[in-house]
PDB file of C-alpha atoms in Angstrom:
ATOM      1  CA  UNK H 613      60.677   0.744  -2.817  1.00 60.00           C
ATOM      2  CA  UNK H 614      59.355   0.786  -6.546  1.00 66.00           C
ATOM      3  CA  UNK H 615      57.478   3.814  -7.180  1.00 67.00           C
ATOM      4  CA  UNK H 616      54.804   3.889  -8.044  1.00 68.00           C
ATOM      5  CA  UNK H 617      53.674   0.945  -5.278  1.00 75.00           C
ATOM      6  CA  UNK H 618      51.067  -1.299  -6.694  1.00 83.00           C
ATOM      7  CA  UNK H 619      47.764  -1.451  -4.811  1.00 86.00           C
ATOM      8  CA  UNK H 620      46.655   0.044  -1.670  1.00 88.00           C
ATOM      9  CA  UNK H 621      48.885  -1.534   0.550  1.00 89.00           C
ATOM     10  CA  UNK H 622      51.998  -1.023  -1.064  1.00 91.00           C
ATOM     11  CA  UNK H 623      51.210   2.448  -0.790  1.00 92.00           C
ATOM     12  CA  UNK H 624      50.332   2.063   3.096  1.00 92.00           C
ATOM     13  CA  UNK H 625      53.744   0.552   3.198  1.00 91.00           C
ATOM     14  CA  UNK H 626      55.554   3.401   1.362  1.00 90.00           C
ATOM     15  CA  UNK H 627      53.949   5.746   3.680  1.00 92.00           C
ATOM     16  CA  UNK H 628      55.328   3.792   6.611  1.00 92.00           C
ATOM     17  CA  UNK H 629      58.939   3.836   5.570  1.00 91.00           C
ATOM     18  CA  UNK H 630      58.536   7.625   3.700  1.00 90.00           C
ATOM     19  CA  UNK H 631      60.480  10.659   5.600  1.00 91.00           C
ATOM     20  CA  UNK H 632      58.118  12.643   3.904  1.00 90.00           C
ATOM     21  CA  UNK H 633      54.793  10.738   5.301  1.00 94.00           C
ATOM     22  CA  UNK H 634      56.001   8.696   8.421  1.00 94.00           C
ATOM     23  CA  UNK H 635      56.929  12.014  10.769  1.00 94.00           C
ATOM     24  CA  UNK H 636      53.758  13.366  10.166  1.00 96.00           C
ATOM     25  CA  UNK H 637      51.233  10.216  11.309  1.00 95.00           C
ATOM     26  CA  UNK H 638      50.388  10.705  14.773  1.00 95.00           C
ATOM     27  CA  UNK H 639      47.892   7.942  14.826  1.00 96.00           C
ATOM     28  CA  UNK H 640      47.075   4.160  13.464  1.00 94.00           C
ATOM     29  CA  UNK H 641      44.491   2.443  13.815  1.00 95.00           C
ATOM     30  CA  UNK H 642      42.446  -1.182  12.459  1.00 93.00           C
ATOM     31  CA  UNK H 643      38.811  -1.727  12.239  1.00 92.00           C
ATOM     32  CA  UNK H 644      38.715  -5.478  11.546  1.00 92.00           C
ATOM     33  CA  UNK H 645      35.905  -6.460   9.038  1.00 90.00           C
ATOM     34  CA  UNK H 646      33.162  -8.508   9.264  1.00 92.00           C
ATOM     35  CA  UNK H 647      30.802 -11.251   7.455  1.00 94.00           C
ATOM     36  CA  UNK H 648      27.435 -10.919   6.221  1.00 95.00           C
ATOM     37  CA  UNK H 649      24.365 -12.000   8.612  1.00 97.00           C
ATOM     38  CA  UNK H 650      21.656 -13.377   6.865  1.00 97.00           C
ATOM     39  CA  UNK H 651      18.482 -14.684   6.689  1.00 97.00           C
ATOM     40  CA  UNK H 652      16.183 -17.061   4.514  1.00 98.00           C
ATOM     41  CA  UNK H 653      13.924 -15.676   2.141  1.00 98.00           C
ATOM     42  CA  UNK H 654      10.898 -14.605   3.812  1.00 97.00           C
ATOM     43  CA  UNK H 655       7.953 -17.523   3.276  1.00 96.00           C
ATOM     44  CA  UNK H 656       5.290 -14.811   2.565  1.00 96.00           C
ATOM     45  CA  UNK H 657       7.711 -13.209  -0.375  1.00 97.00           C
ATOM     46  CA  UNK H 658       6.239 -14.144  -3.601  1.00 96.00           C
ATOM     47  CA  UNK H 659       8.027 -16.660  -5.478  1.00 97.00           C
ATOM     48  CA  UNK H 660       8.371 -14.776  -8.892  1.00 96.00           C
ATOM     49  CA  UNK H 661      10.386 -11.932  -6.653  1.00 97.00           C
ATOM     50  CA  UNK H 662      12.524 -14.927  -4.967  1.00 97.00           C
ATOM     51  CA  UNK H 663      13.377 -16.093  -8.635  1.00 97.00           C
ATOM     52  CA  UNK H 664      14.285 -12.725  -9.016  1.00 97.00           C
ATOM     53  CA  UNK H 665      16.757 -12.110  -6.469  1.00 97.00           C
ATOM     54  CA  UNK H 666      18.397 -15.097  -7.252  1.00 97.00           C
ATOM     55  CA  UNK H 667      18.967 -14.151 -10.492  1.00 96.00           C
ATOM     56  CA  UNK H 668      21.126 -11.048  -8.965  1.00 95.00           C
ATOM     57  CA  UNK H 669      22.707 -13.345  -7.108  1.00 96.00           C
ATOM     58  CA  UNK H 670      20.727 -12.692  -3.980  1.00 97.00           C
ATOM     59  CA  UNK H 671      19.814 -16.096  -2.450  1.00 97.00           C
ATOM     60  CA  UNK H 672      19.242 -15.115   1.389  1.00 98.00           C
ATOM     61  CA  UNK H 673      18.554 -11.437   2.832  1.00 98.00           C
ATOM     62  CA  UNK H 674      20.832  -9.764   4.892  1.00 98.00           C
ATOM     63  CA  UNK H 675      19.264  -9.564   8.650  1.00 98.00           C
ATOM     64  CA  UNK H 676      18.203  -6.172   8.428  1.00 98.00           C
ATOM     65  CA  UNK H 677      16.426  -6.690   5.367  1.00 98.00           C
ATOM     66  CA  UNK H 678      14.605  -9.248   6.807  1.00 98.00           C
ATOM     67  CA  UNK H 679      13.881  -7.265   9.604  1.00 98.00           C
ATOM     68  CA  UNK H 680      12.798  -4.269   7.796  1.00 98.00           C
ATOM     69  CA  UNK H 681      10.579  -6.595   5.379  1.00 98.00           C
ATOM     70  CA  UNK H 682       8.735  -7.919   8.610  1.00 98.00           C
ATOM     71  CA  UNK H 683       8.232  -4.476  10.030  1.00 98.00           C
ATOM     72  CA  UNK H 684       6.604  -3.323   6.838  1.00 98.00           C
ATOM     73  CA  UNK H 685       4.420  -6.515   6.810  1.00 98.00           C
ATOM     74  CA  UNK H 686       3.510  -6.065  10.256  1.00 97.00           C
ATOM     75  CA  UNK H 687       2.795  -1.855   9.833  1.00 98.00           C
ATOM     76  CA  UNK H 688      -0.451  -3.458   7.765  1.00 96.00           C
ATOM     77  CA  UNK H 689      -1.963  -5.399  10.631  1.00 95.00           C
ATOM     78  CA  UNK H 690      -3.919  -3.285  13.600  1.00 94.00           C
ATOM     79  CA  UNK H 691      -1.629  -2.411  16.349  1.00 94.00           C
ATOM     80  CA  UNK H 692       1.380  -2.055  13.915  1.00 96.00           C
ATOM     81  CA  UNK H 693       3.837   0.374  13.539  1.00 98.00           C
ATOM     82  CA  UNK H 694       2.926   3.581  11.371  1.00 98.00           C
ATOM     83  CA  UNK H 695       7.033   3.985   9.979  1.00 98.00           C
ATOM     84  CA  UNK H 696       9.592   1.972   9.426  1.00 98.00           C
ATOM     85  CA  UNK H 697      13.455   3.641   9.576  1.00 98.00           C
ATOM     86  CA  UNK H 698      16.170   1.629   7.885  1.00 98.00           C
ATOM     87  CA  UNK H 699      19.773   3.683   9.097  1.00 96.00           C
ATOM     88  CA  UNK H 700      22.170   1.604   8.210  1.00 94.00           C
ATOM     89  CA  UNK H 701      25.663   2.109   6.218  1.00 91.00           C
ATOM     90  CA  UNK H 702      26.339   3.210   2.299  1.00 89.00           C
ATOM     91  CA  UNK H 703      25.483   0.547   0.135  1.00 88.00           C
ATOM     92  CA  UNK H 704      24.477  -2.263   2.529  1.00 94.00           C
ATOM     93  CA  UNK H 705      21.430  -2.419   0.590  1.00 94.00           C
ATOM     94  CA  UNK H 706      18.615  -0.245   1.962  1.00 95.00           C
ATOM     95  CA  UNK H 707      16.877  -0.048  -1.489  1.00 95.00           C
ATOM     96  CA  UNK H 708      15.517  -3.822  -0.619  1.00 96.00           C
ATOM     97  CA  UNK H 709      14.580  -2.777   2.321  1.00 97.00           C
ATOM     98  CA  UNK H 710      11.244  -1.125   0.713  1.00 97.00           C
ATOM     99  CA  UNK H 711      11.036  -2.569  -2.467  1.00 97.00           C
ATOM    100  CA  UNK H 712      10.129  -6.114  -1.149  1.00 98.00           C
ATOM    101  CA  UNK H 713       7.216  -5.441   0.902  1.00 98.00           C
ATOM    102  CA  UNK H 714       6.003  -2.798  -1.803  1.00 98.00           C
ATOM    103  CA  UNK H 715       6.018  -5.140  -4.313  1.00 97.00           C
ATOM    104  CA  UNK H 716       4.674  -7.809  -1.971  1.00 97.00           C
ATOM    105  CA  UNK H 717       1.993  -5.808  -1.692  1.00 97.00           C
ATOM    106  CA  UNK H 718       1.253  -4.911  -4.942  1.00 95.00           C
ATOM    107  CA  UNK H 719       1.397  -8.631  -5.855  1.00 94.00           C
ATOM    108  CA  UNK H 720      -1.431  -9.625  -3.289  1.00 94.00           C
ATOM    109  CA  UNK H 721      -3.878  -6.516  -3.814  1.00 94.00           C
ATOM    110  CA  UNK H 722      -4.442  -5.559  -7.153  1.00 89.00           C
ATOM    111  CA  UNK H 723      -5.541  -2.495  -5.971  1.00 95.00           C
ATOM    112  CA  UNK H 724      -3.208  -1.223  -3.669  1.00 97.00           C
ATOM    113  CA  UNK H 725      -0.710   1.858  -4.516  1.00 98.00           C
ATOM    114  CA  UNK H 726       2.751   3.310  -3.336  1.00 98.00           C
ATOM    115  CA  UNK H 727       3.992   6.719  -3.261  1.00 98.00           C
ATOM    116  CA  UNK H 728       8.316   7.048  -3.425  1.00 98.00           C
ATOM    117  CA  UNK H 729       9.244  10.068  -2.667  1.00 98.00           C
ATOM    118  CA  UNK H 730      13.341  11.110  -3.348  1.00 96.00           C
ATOM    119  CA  UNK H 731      14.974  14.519  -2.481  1.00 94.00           C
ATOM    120  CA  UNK H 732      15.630  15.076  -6.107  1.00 92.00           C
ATOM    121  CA  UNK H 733      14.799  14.448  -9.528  1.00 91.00           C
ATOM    122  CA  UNK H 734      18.152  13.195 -10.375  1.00 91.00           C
ATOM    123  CA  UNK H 735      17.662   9.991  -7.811  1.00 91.00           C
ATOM    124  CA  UNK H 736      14.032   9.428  -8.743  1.00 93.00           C
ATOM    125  CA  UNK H 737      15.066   8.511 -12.385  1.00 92.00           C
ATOM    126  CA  UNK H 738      17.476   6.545 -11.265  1.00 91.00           C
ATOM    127  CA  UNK H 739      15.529   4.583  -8.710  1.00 89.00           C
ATOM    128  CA  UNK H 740      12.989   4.165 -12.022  1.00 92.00           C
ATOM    129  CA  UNK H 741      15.263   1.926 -14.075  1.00 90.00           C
ATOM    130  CA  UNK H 742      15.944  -0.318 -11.131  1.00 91.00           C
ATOM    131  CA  UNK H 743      12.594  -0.645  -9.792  1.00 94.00           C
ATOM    132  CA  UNK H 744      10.959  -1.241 -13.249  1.00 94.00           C
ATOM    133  CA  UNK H 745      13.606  -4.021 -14.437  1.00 94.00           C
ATOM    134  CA  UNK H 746      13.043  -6.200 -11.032  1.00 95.00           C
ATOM    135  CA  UNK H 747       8.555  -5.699 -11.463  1.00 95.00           C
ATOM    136  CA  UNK H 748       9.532  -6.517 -15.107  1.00 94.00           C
ATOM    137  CA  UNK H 749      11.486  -9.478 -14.101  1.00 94.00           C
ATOM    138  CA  UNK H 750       8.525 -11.032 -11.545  1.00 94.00           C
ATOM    139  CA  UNK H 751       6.469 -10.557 -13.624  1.00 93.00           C
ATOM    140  CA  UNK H 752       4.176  -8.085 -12.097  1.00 92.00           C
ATOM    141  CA  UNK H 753       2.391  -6.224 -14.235  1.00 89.00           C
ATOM    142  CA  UNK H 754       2.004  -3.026 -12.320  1.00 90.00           C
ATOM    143  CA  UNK H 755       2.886   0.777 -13.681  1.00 91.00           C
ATOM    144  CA  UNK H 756       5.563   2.393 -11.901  1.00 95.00           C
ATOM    145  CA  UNK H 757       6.694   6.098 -13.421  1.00 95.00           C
ATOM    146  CA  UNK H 758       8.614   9.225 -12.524  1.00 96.00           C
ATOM    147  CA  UNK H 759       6.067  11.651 -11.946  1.00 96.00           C
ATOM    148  CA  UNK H 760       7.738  15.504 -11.612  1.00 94.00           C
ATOM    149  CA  UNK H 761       8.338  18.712 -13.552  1.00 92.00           C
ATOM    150  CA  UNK H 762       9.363  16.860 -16.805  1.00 93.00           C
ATOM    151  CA  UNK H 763       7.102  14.624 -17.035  1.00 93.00           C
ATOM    152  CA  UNK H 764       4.944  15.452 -20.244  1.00 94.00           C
ATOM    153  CA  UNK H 765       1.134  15.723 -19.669  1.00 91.00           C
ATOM    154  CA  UNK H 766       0.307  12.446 -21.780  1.00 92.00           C
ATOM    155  CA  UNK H 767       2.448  10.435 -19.040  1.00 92.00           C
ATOM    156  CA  UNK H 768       0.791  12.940 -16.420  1.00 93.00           C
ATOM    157  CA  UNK H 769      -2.330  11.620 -17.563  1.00 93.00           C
ATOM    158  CA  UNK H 770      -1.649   7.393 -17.891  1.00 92.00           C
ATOM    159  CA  UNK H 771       0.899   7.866 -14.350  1.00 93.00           C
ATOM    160  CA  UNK H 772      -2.502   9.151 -12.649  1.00 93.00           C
ATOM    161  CA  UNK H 773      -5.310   6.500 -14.444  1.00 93.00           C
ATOM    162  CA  UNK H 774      -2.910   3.164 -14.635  1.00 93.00           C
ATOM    163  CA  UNK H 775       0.135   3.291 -12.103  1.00 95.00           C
ATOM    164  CA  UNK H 776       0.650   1.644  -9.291  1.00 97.00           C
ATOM    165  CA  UNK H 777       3.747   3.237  -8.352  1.00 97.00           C
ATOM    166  CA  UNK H 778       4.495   6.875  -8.305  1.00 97.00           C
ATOM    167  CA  UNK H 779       7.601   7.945  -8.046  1.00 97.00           C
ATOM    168  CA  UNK H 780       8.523  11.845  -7.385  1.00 97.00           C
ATOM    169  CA  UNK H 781       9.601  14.352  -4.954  1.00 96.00           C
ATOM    170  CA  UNK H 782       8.555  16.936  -2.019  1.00 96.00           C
ATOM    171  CA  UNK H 783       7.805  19.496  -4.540  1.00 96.00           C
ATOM    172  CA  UNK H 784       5.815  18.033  -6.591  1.00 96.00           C
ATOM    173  CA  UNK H 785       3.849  16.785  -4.230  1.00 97.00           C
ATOM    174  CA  UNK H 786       3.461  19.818  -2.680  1.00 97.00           C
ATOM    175  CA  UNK H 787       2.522  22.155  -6.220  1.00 95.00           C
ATOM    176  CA  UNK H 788       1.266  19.062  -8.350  1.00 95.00           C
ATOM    177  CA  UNK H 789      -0.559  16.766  -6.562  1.00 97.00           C
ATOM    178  CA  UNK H 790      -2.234  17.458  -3.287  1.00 97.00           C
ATOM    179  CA  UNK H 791      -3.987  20.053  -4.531  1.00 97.00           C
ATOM    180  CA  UNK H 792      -5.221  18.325  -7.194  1.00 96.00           C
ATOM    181  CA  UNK H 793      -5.905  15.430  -5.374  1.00 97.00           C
ATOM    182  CA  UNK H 794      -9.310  14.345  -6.664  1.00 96.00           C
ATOM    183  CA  UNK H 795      -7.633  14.302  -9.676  1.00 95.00           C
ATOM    184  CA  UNK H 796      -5.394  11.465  -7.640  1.00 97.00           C
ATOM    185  CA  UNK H 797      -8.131   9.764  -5.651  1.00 97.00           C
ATOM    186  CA  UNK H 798      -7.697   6.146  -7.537  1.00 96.00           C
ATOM    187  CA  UNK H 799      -4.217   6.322  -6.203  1.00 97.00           C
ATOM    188  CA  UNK H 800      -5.164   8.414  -2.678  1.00 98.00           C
ATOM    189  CA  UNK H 801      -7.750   5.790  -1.644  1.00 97.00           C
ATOM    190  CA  UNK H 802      -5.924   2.459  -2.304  1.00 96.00           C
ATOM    191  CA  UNK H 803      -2.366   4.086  -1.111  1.00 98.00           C
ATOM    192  CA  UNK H 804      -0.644   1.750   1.186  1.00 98.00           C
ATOM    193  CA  UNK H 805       2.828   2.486   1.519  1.00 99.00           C
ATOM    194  CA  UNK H 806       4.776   6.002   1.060  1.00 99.00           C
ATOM    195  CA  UNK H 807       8.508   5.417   0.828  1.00 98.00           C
ATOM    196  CA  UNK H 808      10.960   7.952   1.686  1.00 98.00           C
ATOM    197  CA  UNK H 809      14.205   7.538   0.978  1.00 95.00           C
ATOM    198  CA  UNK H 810      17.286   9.592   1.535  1.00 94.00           C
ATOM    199  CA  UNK H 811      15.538  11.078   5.261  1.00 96.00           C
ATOM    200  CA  UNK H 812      18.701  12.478   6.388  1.00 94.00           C
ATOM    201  CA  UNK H 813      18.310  15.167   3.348  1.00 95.00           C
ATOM    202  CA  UNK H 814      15.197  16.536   5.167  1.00 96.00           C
ATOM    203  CA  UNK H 815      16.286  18.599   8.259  1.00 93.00           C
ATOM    204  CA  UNK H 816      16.748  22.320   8.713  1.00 94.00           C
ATOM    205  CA  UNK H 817      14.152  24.328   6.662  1.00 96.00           C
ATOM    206  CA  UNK H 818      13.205  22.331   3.988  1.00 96.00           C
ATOM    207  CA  UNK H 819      12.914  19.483   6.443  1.00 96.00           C
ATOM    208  CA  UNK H 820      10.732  21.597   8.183  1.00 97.00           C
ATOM    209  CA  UNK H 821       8.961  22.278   4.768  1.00 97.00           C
ATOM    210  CA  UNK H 822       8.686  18.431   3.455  1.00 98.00           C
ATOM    211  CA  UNK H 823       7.502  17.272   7.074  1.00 98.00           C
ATOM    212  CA  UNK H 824       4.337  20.008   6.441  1.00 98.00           C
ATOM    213  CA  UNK H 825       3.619  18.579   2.921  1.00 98.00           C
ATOM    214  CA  UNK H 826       3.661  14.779   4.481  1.00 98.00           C
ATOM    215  CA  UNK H 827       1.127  16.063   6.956  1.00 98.00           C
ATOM    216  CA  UNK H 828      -0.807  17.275   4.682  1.00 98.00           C
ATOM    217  CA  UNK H 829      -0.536  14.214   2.354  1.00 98.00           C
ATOM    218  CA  UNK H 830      -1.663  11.909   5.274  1.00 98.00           C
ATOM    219  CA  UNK H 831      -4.260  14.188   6.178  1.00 98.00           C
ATOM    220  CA  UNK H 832      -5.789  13.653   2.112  1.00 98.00           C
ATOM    221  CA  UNK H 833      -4.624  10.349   2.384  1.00 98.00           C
ATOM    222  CA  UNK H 834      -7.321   9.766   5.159  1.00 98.00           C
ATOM    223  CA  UNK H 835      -9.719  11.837   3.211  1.00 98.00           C
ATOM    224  CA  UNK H 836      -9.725   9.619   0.870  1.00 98.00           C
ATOM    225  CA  UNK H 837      -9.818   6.455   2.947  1.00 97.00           C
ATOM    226  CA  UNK H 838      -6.220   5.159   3.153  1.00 97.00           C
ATOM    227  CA  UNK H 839      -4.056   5.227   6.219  1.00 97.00           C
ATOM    228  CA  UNK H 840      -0.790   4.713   4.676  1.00 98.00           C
ATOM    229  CA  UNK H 841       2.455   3.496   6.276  1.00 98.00           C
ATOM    230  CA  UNK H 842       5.867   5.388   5.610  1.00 99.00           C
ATOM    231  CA  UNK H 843       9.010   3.160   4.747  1.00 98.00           C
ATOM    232  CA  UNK H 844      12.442   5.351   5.134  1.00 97.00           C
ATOM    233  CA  UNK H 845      15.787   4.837   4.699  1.00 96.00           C
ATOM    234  CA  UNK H 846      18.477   6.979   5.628  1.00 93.00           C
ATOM    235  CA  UNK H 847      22.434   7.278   6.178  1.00 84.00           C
ATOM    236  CA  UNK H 848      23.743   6.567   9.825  1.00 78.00           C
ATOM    237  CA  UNK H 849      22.692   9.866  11.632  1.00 86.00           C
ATOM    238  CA  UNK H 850      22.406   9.898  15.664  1.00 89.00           C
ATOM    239  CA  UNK H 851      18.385   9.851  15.996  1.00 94.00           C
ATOM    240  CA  UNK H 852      16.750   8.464  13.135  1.00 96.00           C
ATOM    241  CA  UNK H 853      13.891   7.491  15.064  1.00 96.00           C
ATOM    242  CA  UNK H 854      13.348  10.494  16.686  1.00 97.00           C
ATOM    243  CA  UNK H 855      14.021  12.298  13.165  1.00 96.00           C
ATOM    244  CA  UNK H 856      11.643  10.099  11.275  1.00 97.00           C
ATOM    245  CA  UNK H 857       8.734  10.699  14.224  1.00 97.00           C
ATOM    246  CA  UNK H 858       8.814  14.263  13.562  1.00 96.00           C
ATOM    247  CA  UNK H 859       9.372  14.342   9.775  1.00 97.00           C
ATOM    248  CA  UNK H 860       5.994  11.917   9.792  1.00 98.00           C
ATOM    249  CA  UNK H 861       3.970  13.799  12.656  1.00 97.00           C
ATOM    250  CA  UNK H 862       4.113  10.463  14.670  1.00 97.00           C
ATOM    251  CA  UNK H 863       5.295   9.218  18.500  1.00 97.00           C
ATOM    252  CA  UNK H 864       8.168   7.982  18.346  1.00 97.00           C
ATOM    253  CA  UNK H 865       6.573   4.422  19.845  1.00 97.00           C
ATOM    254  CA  UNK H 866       4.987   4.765  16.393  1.00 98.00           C
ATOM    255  CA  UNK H 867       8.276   4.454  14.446  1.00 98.00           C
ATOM    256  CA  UNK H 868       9.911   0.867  13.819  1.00 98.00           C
ATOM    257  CA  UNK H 869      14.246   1.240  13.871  1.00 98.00           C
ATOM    258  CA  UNK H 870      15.852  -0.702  12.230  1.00 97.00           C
ATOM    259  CA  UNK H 871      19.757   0.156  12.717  1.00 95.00           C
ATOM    260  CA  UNK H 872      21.908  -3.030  12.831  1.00 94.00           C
ATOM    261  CA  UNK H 873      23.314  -3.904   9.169  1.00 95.00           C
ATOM    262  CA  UNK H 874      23.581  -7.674   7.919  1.00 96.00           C
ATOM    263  CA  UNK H 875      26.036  -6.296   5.396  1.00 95.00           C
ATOM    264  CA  UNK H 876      29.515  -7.542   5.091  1.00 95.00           C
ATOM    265  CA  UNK H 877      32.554  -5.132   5.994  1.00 92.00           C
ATOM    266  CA  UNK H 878      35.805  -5.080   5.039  1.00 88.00           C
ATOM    267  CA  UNK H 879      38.487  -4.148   7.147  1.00 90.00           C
ATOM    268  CA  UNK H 880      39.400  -0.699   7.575  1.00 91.00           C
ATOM    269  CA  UNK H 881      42.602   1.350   8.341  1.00 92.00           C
ATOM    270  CA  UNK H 882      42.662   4.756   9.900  1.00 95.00           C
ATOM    271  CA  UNK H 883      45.243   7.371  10.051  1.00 95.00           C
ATOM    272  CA  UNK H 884      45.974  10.521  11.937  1.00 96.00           C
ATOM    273  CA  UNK H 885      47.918  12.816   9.650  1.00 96.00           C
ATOM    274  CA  UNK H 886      49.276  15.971  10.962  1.00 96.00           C
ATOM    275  CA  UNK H 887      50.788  18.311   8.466  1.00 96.00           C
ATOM    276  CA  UNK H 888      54.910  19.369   8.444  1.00 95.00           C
ATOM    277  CA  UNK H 889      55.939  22.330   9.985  1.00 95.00           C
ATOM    278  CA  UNK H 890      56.685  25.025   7.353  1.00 94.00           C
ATOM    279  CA  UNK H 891      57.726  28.153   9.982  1.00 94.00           C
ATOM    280  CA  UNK H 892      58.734  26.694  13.057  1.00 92.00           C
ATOM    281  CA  UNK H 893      59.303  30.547  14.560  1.00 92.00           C
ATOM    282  CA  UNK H 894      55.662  31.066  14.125  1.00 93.00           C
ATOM    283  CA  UNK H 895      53.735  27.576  14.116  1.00 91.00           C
ATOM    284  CA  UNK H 896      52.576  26.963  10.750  1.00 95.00           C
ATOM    285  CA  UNK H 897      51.779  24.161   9.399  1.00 96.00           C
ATOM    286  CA  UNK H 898      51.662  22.930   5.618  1.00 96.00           C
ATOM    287  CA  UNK H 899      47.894  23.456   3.666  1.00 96.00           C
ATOM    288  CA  UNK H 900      45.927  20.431   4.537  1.00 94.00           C
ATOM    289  CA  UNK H 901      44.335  20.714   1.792  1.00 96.00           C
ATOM    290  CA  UNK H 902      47.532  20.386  -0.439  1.00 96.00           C
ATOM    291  CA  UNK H 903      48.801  17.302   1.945  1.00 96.00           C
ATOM    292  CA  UNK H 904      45.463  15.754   1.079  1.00 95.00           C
ATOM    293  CA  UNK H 905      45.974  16.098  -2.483  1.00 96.00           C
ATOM    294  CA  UNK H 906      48.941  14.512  -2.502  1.00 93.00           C
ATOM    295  CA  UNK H 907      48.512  11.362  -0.196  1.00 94.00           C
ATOM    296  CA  UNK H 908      45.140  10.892  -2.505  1.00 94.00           C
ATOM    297  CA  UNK H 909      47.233  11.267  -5.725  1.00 92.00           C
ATOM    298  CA  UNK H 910      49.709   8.173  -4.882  1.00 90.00           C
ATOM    299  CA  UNK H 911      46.405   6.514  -3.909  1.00 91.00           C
ATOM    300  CA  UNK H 912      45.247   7.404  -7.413  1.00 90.00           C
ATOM    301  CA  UNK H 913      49.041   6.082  -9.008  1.00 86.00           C
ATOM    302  CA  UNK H 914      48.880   3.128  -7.398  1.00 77.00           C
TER     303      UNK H 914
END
């Protein structure tokens, strides 16, 4: 065979026929992939955000966007639910998932507010760029800014008198805002949604931590005369209800799951690799590590 093989098969194939690769799989194995499920656009989704999408090439919602949009529409009506979980896979777009009925929301009630909260200053920014160019696209004329450490006062001061979206993390809602929050109250009274993204981050200590500070932030929230409803999205972990319901100081019947993805798959192609003996007398085995390197690096030729 050619070396190096050209694309990723060709290099599945060299490994196949390779004395150096071949004697050391112990396994193979196919997930087969799988098409997109989808939905039509919601009929209560405003029709500048519909233009939108379509502009990015988004003409239908995968079915757990849909889902999760509904869920966040209904958390707003008596009875609803008081979270909404999104677990679904890497990049099967869970960023949707809240910023539909967020800006819905916004679009309908000039007053209302939402508070995104990210596990670090590094993914708020970046969440900023996207969320501003789709509000800027639909037209809706609603402030949305970072709001952390290096934020300079002057933005401090316009983030806390014109937004409509605030967009930081645990700490700074923790040191910076709550207790200041009559400082906050335009935003604290009207606040109807608090998105949390990345929940899987927040377990162990700090989870521990952040899941005080949201208590306390619902417990101003109230103060002040909102009752908001928290949006999350999270990685596939085991319990993400369960997770979510204590993070939020809820029941668990209080938390909406949404776990089955609408996202297309491609197939996928698993193998067992067990490293050569180097010292048959006493076991050992090559590194891993260094086998590792070098099945990635003829990924990385190829």
């Amino acid at each position: 065979m050619n070396w190096p093989p050209q694309g990723v098969s060709a290099v599945v194939d060299y490994w196949l026929q390779s004395n150096r690769v071949k004697p050391c799989l112990t396994a193979d194995s196919t997930l087969a992939g799988r098409g997109a499920s989808t939905r039509p656009m919601p009929h209560d989704l405003p029709a500048p955000l519909v233009a939108t999408l379509a502009t990015r090439g988004i003409e239908e919602l995968y079915s757990h966007q849909d889902l999760a949009f509904r869920a966040a529409r209904d958390a707003l009506l008596p009875g609803g639910p008081r979270a909404v979980v999104v677990a679904t896979p890497t990049a099967s777009g869970k960023s949707l998932c809240f910023h539909l009925p967020v800006l819905t929301r916004l679009a309908e009630d000039p007053d209302a507010h939402a508070l995104y909260i990210y596990p670090t200053k590094a993914l708020a920014r970046d969440q900023e760029a996207g969320l501003l160019s789709m509000m800027k696209d639909a037209g809706i004329q609603k402030g949305a800014i970072v709001y952390d450490g290096d934020t300079p006062g002057d933005a401090r001061r316009s983030a806390r008198d014109k937004s409509s979206i605030l967009i930081t993390n645990p700490d700074m809602i923790h040191a910076g805002i709550l207790p200041h929050h009559t400082g906050f109250a335009r935003i604290l009274q009207n606040l109807r949604y608090v998105v949390v993204d990345e929940l899987h981050a927040y377990r162990g200590v700090f989870g521990s931590h952040v899941g005080n500070v949201l208590r306390r932030l619902k417990r101003i929230a109230n103060f002040h005369g909102s009752d908001p409803v928290f949006l999350s999205a999270t990685a596939t972990i085991a319990n993400p209800k369960e997770h979510a319901a204590r993070l939020f100081g809820l029941e668990e019947e209080q938390v909406r799951l949404v776990a089955e993805s609408g996202a297309p798959t491609g197939s996928r192609r698993f193998f067992s690799y067990n490293p050569p003996v180097v010292n048959a007398e006493l076991g050992i085995r090559a590194s891993y590590m260094k086998q590792a390197v070098g099945l990635a690096a003829d990924l990385v030729r190829a």
